[in-house]
């Protein structure tokens, strides 16, 4: 396999690049920075025609690439429509156009998110995408648009792999990024502040670890997935409450998870008053009714999530943070802003 990973310098893309290299594939990693921890780094931009590659680079990529992974764009829940749609929608459109120019393309994989389903009602399987849902933020809508575009190209060998939140120590090393997504709650909880969750977080959050997620993408390239959609999450199905508890454990902190009655504006306001990250308030009750049998559509054997990846996330955060006082100061600044 000669794999081109678009966004391969990021959290998930790096783990995918490492898994591909371990499997013996030749790997090229494209991003705006051009950095690569595994494989060869190439500077490019998915929003530009032909990914913004130089003529020489373009010729090499065209003749050599057999497999492509779409793993670009941040997971920020707070980005505005311009940034999100440019990356996830226009970027996906131009990446799909690029696939048409690859004479030896055998399989591409689009990394999607369960959040593309937004506030869907009813049981979700791998078939559903638009169910009349509303979206909590532009990120969800961007991921919806990207998957829609992929589904609308039946002539291309592109499959979809959906994940919920992905955790674990960053494969690039360093402190886990707590600026976006679910990890935004960690500094807040570790600093001793409460989070309001329906059923005190006793509902699945479809989480997985970065290593098993990367193995699933590799399997999708290698099997190959074809035009199918797969959904992967840790089969042990940790609840949101358990995730918070396990990430806080290495700090000796028991997270303050407060019961939030069916979430309404009032609970939301209380949460925000005590500093709960505003974006998290939208995820304080069960996110979607996912059919757990979707896992069975992934050919076995399944990868085994790293044991204690939640604790390891907390450890990695601890190694890169001065003290709980630093966290408290950060959480307070956030609450006041
Ligand atoms: N992390 C999760 O929990 C999770 C869960 C489900 C799905 N996903 C999906 O997985 C993908 C990667 O997520 P991540 O957590 O790895 O994000 P990340 O760490 O922010 O990585 C994003 C990657 O995309 C690159 N990128 C951004 N804009 C680009 C552009 N215009 N052209 C080329 N490359 C660009 C970034 O590099 P440069 O900034 O240098 O360009 C980086 O390599 C996203 O599509 C996300 O929706 C993630």
Short mmCIF file of C-alpha atoms and ligand atoms in Angstrom, two decimals:
data_model
loop_
_atom_site.label_atom_id
_atom_site.label_comp_id
_atom_site.label_asym_id
_atom_site.label_seq_id
_atom_site.Cartn_x
_atom_site.Cartn_y
_atom_site.Cartn_z
CA UNK A 1 0.00 0.00 0.00
CA UNK A 2 1.14 3.52 -0.75
CA UNK A 3 -0.99 5.63 1.59
CA UNK A 4 -1.61 9.37 1.46
CA UNK A 5 -3.00 10.62 4.78
CA UNK A 6 -4.65 14.03 4.52
CA UNK A 7 -4.32 15.59 7.97
CA UNK A 8 -1.81 12.92 8.95
CA UNK A 9 0.10 15.22 11.30
CA UNK A 10 -2.83 15.53 13.72
CA UNK A 11 -3.78 13.49 16.80
CA UNK A 12 -5.66 10.75 14.95
CA UNK A 13 -3.77 11.08 11.64
CA UNK A 14 -0.44 10.46 13.37
CA UNK A 15 -1.75 7.25 14.95
CA UNK A 16 -3.09 6.16 11.52
CA UNK A 17 0.29 6.95 9.92
CA UNK A 18 2.10 4.96 12.62
CA UNK A 19 -0.26 1.98 12.18
CA UNK A 20 0.22 2.06 8.38
CA UNK A 21 4.03 2.24 8.71
CA UNK A 22 3.96 -0.70 11.16
CA UNK A 23 1.95 -2.71 8.61
CA UNK A 24 4.69 -2.17 6.02
CA UNK A 25 2.90 0.51 3.95
CA UNK A 26 4.67 3.46 2.39
CA UNK A 27 3.17 6.55 3.98
CA UNK A 28 2.91 10.17 2.90
CA UNK A 29 1.37 12.65 5.31
CA UNK A 30 -0.14 15.90 4.04
CA UNK A 31 -0.93 18.95 6.14
CA UNK A 32 -0.44 22.71 5.98
CA UNK A 33 2.57 22.43 8.30
CA UNK A 34 4.11 19.55 6.35
CA UNK A 35 5.18 17.95 9.66
CA UNK A 36 5.22 14.18 10.07
CA UNK A 37 5.97 11.92 13.03
CA UNK A 38 5.60 8.80 10.86
CA UNK A 39 6.03 8.63 7.08
CA UNK A 40 7.10 11.42 4.76
CA UNK A 41 5.68 14.89 5.46
CA UNK A 42 4.28 16.92 2.56
CA UNK A 43 3.05 20.49 2.71
CA UNK A 44 -0.41 21.02 1.20
CA UNK A 45 -3.90 22.33 1.83
CA UNK A 46 -7.05 20.31 1.18
CA UNK A 47 -9.01 23.46 0.36
CA UNK A 48 -6.87 24.19 -2.69
CA UNK A 49 -7.12 22.63 -6.14
CA UNK A 50 -4.91 19.53 -6.32
CA UNK A 51 -4.33 19.92 -2.58
CA UNK A 52 -1.99 22.84 -3.28
CA UNK A 53 0.83 20.45 -4.20
CA UNK A 54 3.83 21.60 -6.24
CA UNK A 55 4.04 20.18 -9.77
CA UNK A 56 6.85 17.78 -8.85
CA UNK A 57 5.08 16.60 -5.68
CA UNK A 58 1.81 16.23 -7.56
CA UNK A 59 3.40 13.98 -10.19
CA UNK A 60 4.87 11.70 -7.49
CA UNK A 61 1.66 11.52 -5.50
CA UNK A 62 -0.40 10.80 -8.61
CA UNK A 63 1.75 7.94 -9.86
CA UNK A 64 2.41 6.30 -6.48
CA UNK A 65 -0.71 6.64 -4.30
CA UNK A 66 -2.94 3.58 -3.99
CA UNK A 67 -4.79 4.42 -0.75
CA UNK A 68 -5.99 7.69 0.82
CA UNK A 69 -7.26 8.62 4.29
CA UNK A 70 -9.28 11.82 4.96
CA UNK A 71 -8.29 12.75 8.49
CA UNK A 72 -8.06 16.53 8.31
CA UNK A 73 -9.69 19.40 10.14
CA UNK A 74 -9.91 20.17 13.81
CA UNK A 75 -12.52 18.86 16.22
CA UNK A 76 -13.25 22.27 17.71
CA UNK A 77 -16.88 22.61 18.86
CA UNK A 78 -16.50 26.39 18.98
CA UNK A 79 -15.30 27.15 15.43
CA UNK A 80 -17.55 29.34 13.32
CA UNK A 81 -19.21 28.43 10.02
CA UNK A 82 -16.46 29.93 7.84
CA UNK A 83 -13.62 27.83 9.21
CA UNK A 84 -15.66 24.65 9.60
CA UNK A 85 -17.32 24.69 6.20
CA UNK A 86 -14.12 25.67 4.41
CA UNK A 87 -12.29 22.72 5.90
CA UNK A 88 -14.85 19.97 6.33
CA UNK A 89 -17.11 20.79 3.38
CA UNK A 90 -14.99 22.55 0.71
CA UNK A 91 -11.92 20.55 1.82
CA UNK A 92 -13.77 17.24 1.43
CA UNK A 93 -15.14 18.31 -1.96
CA UNK A 94 -11.67 19.13 -3.27
CA UNK A 95 -10.16 15.98 -1.72
CA UNK A 96 -12.82 13.91 -3.52
CA UNK A 97 -12.02 15.70 -6.78
CA UNK A 98 -8.37 14.84 -6.20
CA UNK A 99 -9.22 11.13 -5.84
CA UNK A 100 -10.54 11.20 -9.42
CA UNK A 101 -7.04 12.12 -10.59
CA UNK A 102 -5.36 9.09 -8.99
CA UNK A 103 -4.99 6.38 -11.64
CA UNK A 104 -3.97 3.65 -9.14
CA UNK A 105 -6.45 4.43 -6.36
CA UNK A 106 -7.77 1.25 -4.77
CA UNK A 107 -9.41 2.48 -1.55
CA UNK A 108 -9.99 5.72 0.34
CA UNK A 109 -11.37 6.11 3.87
CA UNK A 110 -13.17 9.16 5.21
CA UNK A 111 -12.90 9.59 8.99
CA UNK A 112 -16.31 10.77 10.12
CA UNK A 113 -17.83 11.43 13.52
CA UNK A 114 -20.96 10.19 15.24
CA UNK A 115 -21.58 13.88 15.90
CA UNK A 116 -22.52 14.19 12.20
CA UNK A 117 -25.83 12.71 13.37
CA UNK A 118 -26.42 15.81 15.55
CA UNK A 119 -29.56 15.62 17.68
CA UNK A 120 -30.96 12.63 15.83
CA UNK A 121 -33.98 10.88 17.18
CA UNK A 122 -34.62 7.17 16.80
CA UNK A 123 -32.22 4.27 16.51
CA UNK A 124 -29.06 5.01 14.53
CA UNK A 125 -27.25 2.40 12.48
CA UNK A 126 -24.60 2.73 9.78
CA UNK A 127 -27.32 3.53 7.24
CA UNK A 128 -28.70 6.79 8.66
CA UNK A 129 -27.11 10.17 8.05
CA UNK A 130 -29.88 12.73 7.66
CA UNK A 131 -32.79 12.03 9.98
CA UNK A 132 -34.16 15.56 10.12
CA UNK A 133 -31.71 16.36 12.93
CA UNK A 134 -30.65 19.75 14.22
CA UNK A 135 -27.00 20.36 15.00
CA UNK A 136 -25.49 21.52 18.30
CA UNK A 137 -22.64 23.41 16.66
CA UNK A 138 -20.94 24.06 13.31
CA UNK A 139 -18.53 21.16 13.84
CA UNK A 140 -21.44 18.70 13.80
CA UNK A 141 -22.85 20.30 10.68
CA UNK A 142 -19.43 20.33 9.00
CA UNK A 143 -18.96 16.62 9.65
CA UNK A 144 -22.48 16.01 8.34
CA UNK A 145 -21.67 17.89 5.10
CA UNK A 146 -18.41 15.98 4.67
CA UNK A 147 -20.07 12.58 5.04
CA UNK A 148 -22.91 13.68 2.75
CA UNK A 149 -20.39 14.61 0.04
CA UNK A 150 -18.62 11.26 0.39
CA UNK A 151 -21.90 9.35 0.18
CA UNK A 152 -22.82 11.29 -2.95
CA UNK A 153 -19.83 10.00 -4.94
CA UNK A 154 -20.87 6.42 -5.74
CA UNK A 155 -18.28 6.24 -8.52
CA UNK A 156 -15.36 6.50 -6.07
CA UNK A 157 -14.02 3.73 -3.79
CA UNK A 158 -14.47 5.71 -0.56
CA UNK A 159 -15.75 4.18 2.65
CA UNK A 160 -16.69 5.92 5.89
CA UNK A 161 -15.44 5.14 9.39
CA UNK A 162 -17.32 6.84 12.22
CA UNK A 163 -15.93 7.42 15.69
CA UNK A 164 -17.25 9.06 18.82
CA UNK A 165 -14.67 10.93 20.95
CA UNK A 166 -11.16 9.51 20.65
CA UNK A 167 -8.91 9.61 23.72
CA UNK A 168 -5.52 8.32 24.85
CA UNK A 169 -2.07 9.82 25.13
CA UNK A 170 -1.17 11.90 22.07
CA UNK A 171 0.87 9.70 19.67
CA UNK A 172 2.99 12.79 18.91
CA UNK A 173 3.93 13.04 22.61
CA UNK A 174 3.29 16.06 24.77
CA UNK A 175 0.28 17.18 26.78
CA UNK A 176 -3.16 16.13 25.48
CA UNK A 177 -5.04 18.98 23.81
CA UNK A 178 -7.83 20.14 26.13
CA UNK A 179 -8.93 23.08 23.99
CA UNK A 180 -11.56 21.15 22.03
CA UNK A 181 -14.27 18.53 22.36
CA UNK A 182 -14.79 16.36 25.42
CA UNK A 183 -11.25 16.97 26.80
CA UNK A 184 -12.35 20.57 27.46
CA UNK A 185 -14.05 19.22 30.60
CA UNK A 186 -10.88 17.67 32.06
CA UNK A 187 -9.12 20.78 33.44
CA UNK A 188 -12.47 21.95 34.82
CA UNK A 189 -13.12 18.67 36.65
CA UNK A 190 -9.53 18.27 37.81
CA UNK A 191 -9.65 21.76 39.29
CA UNK A 192 -12.54 20.56 41.47
CA UNK A 193 -15.45 22.24 39.65
CA UNK A 194 -18.72 20.39 39.08
CA UNK A 195 -20.20 19.24 35.80
CA UNK A 196 -23.95 18.80 35.43
CA UNK A 197 -24.92 15.63 33.60
CA UNK A 198 -28.22 13.84 33.12
CA UNK A 199 -28.25 10.56 35.11
CA UNK A 200 -24.92 11.73 36.53
CA UNK A 201 -23.30 10.69 33.28
CA UNK A 202 -24.60 7.12 33.35
CA UNK A 203 -24.94 6.83 29.59
CA UNK A 204 -22.56 5.61 26.87
CA UNK A 205 -20.49 8.23 25.13
CA UNK A 206 -19.20 5.96 22.34
CA UNK A 207 -15.61 6.68 23.21
CA UNK A 208 -12.55 4.78 22.01
CA UNK A 209 -8.79 4.99 22.22
CA UNK A 210 -6.58 6.41 19.50
CA UNK A 211 -4.68 3.14 18.86
CA UNK A 212 -7.73 0.99 18.18
CA UNK A 213 -9.27 3.81 16.09
CA UNK A 214 -6.12 3.87 13.95
CA UNK A 215 -6.21 0.06 13.59
CA UNK A 216 -9.80 0.28 12.35
CA UNK A 217 -8.82 2.83 9.67
CA UNK A 218 -5.97 0.54 8.61
CA UNK A 219 -8.40 -2.40 8.44
CA UNK A 220 -10.77 -0.31 6.31
CA UNK A 221 -7.92 0.35 3.83
CA UNK A 222 -6.66 -3.19 3.84
CA UNK A 223 -9.85 -5.29 3.89
CA UNK A 224 -11.01 -3.11 2.06
CA UNK A 225 -14.15 -1.36 3.32
CA UNK A 226 -15.33 -0.49 -0.21
CA UNK A 227 -18.30 1.92 -0.09
CA UNK A 228 -19.51 0.76 3.32
CA UNK A 229 -19.85 2.72 6.57
CA UNK A 230 -18.38 1.32 9.79
CA UNK A 231 -18.81 2.65 13.31
CA UNK A 232 -16.24 1.87 15.97
CA UNK A 233 -16.26 2.48 19.73
CA UNK A 234 -14.75 0.74 22.73
CA UNK A 235 -16.88 -2.44 23.02
CA UNK A 236 -16.67 -2.13 26.85
CA UNK A 237 -18.95 0.93 26.41
CA UNK A 238 -17.68 3.17 29.22
CA UNK A 239 -20.23 5.72 30.33
CA UNK A 240 -19.50 9.46 30.28
CA UNK A 241 -19.35 9.39 34.09
CA UNK A 242 -16.82 6.54 34.02
CA UNK A 243 -14.71 8.38 31.44
CA UNK A 244 -14.49 11.45 33.68
CA UNK A 245 -13.76 9.32 36.76
CA UNK A 246 -10.99 7.32 35.07
CA UNK A 247 -9.28 10.36 33.53
CA UNK A 248 -9.25 12.09 36.96
CA UNK A 249 -8.03 8.98 38.84
CA UNK A 250 -4.25 9.46 38.34
CA UNK A 251 -4.67 12.92 39.93
CA UNK A 252 -6.32 11.48 43.03
CA UNK A 253 -9.39 13.58 42.13
CA UNK A 254 -12.98 12.30 42.27
CA UNK A 255 -14.88 14.36 39.69
CA UNK A 256 -17.91 16.28 40.95
CA UNK A 257 -20.64 15.04 38.66
CA UNK A 258 -23.95 16.61 39.58
CA UNK A 259 -27.34 15.24 38.56
CA UNK A 260 -28.95 17.46 35.95
CA UNK A 261 -32.67 16.88 35.65
CA UNK A 262 -33.87 16.74 32.03
CA UNK A 263 -31.79 19.49 30.63
CA UNK A 264 -33.46 22.72 30.01
CA UNK A 265 -32.32 26.30 29.84
CA UNK A 266 -32.32 26.50 33.63
CA UNK A 267 -29.85 23.62 34.19
CA UNK A 268 -27.78 24.97 31.38
CA UNK A 269 -27.62 28.36 32.99
CA UNK A 270 -26.68 26.88 36.38
CA UNK A 271 -23.95 24.84 34.69
CA UNK A 272 -22.57 27.90 32.97
CA UNK A 273 -22.74 29.99 36.17
CA UNK A 274 -20.45 27.49 37.93
CA UNK A 275 -18.15 27.50 34.96
CA UNK A 276 -19.05 24.28 33.09
CA UNK A 277 -17.60 24.71 29.62
CA UNK A 278 -20.55 26.10 27.68
CA UNK A 279 -20.06 23.73 24.76
CA UNK A 280 -20.21 20.72 27.07
CA UNK A 281 -23.68 21.68 28.30
CA UNK A 282 -24.96 20.53 24.89
CA UNK A 283 -23.63 17.03 25.53
CA UNK A 284 -24.93 16.65 29.08
CA UNK A 285 -27.61 14.12 28.20
CA UNK A 286 -27.49 10.94 26.05
CA UNK A 287 -26.16 11.97 22.65
CA UNK A 288 -27.85 9.49 20.37
CA UNK A 289 -29.49 6.11 20.38
CA UNK A 290 -26.86 4.07 18.56
CA UNK A 291 -27.52 0.42 17.72
CA UNK A 292 -24.54 -1.38 19.34
CA UNK A 293 -24.80 -4.09 16.67
CA UNK A 294 -23.14 -1.68 14.21
CA UNK A 295 -19.87 -3.11 15.56
CA UNK A 296 -20.71 -6.46 13.98
CA UNK A 297 -20.38 -4.93 10.51
CA UNK A 298 -16.63 -4.59 11.08
CA UNK A 299 -14.84 -7.81 10.08
CA UNK A 300 -13.23 -9.56 13.04
CA UNK A 301 -10.75 -9.74 14.67
CA UNK A 302 -11.37 -6.33 16.20
CA UNK A 303 -8.51 -4.36 17.72
CA UNK A 304 -8.39 -4.31 21.51
CA UNK A 305 -8.36 -0.79 23.00
CA UNK A 306 -5.25 -0.10 25.07
CA UNK A 307 -5.87 -1.20 28.65
CA UNK A 308 -6.44 1.86 30.83
CA UNK A 309 -6.33 4.41 27.98
CA UNK A 310 -8.51 6.68 30.10
CA UNK A 311 -6.12 6.59 33.04
CA UNK A 312 -3.23 7.03 30.59
CA UNK A 313 -4.95 10.17 29.25
CA UNK A 314 -5.08 11.56 32.80
CA UNK A 315 -1.42 10.59 33.35
CA UNK A 316 -0.33 12.33 30.15
CA UNK A 317 -2.25 15.42 31.21
CA UNK A 318 -0.58 15.30 34.61
CA UNK A 319 2.90 14.98 33.12
CA UNK A 320 2.32 18.14 31.10
CA UNK A 321 0.63 20.29 33.78
CA UNK A 322 2.29 22.18 36.60
CA UNK A 323 -0.41 21.74 39.28
CA UNK A 324 -4.12 21.70 40.04
CA UNK A 325 -3.71 25.44 40.86
CA UNK A 326 -2.72 26.03 37.22
CA UNK A 327 -5.83 24.13 36.14
CA UNK A 328 -8.02 26.08 38.54
CA UNK A 329 -6.68 29.39 37.24
CA UNK A 330 -7.36 28.26 33.66
CA UNK A 331 -10.89 27.07 34.50
CA UNK A 332 -11.69 30.35 36.30
CA UNK A 333 -10.40 32.42 33.41
CA UNK A 334 -12.61 30.41 31.09
CA UNK A 335 -15.67 30.83 33.29
CA UNK A 336 -15.17 34.59 33.45
CA UNK A 337 -14.54 35.07 29.74
N1 LIG B 1 -10.26 13.41 17.75
C1 LIG B 1 -11.48 12.90 17.83
O1 LIG B 1 -12.01 12.67 18.94
C2 LIG B 1 -12.24 12.57 16.57
C3 LIG B 1 -13.41 11.80 16.64
C4 LIG B 1 -14.13 11.53 15.48
C5 LIG B 1 -13.69 12.02 14.26
N2 LIG B 1 -12.54 12.77 14.22
C6 LIG B 1 -12.13 13.34 12.94
O2 LIG B 1 -10.77 13.01 12.67
C7 LIG B 1 -10.14 14.07 11.98
C8 LIG B 1 -8.85 14.45 12.70
O3 LIG B 1 -9.13 14.79 14.04
P1 LIG B 1 -7.91 15.08 15.04
O4 LIG B 1 -8.43 14.96 16.42
O5 LIG B 1 -6.72 14.27 14.65
O6 LIG B 1 -7.65 16.62 14.73
P2 LIG B 1 -6.26 17.43 14.80
O7 LIG B 1 -5.34 16.85 15.81
O8 LIG B 1 -6.63 18.86 14.93
O9 LIG B 1 -5.60 17.18 13.37
C9 LIG B 1 -6.11 17.81 12.22
C10 LIG B 1 -5.14 17.56 11.07
O10 LIG B 1 -5.69 18.16 9.89
C11 LIG B 1 -4.69 19.02 9.32
N3 LIG B 1 -5.39 20.09 8.60
C12 LIG B 1 -6.25 21.02 9.09
N4 LIG B 1 -6.67 21.83 8.10
C13 LIG B 1 -6.06 21.40 6.97
C14 LIG B 1 -6.09 21.83 5.62
N5 LIG B 1 -6.83 22.88 5.23
N6 LIG B 1 -5.35 21.16 4.70
C15 LIG B 1 -4.58 20.09 5.08
N7 LIG B 1 -4.52 19.62 6.34
C16 LIG B 1 -5.25 20.28 7.28
C17 LIG B 1 -3.86 19.49 10.52
O11 LIG B 1 -2.56 19.93 10.18
P3 LIG B 1 -2.25 21.50 9.82
O12 LIG B 1 -2.96 22.32 10.85
O13 LIG B 1 -0.76 21.59 9.86
O14 LIG B 1 -2.78 21.70 8.45
C18 LIG B 1 -3.76 18.16 11.27
O15 LIG B 1 -2.80 17.33 10.66
C19 LIG B 1 -11.15 15.22 11.89
O16 LIG B 1 -11.77 15.19 10.63
C20 LIG B 1 -12.16 14.87 12.97
O17 LIG B 1 -13.45 15.35 12.64
C21 LIG B 1 -11.81 13.05 15.34
#
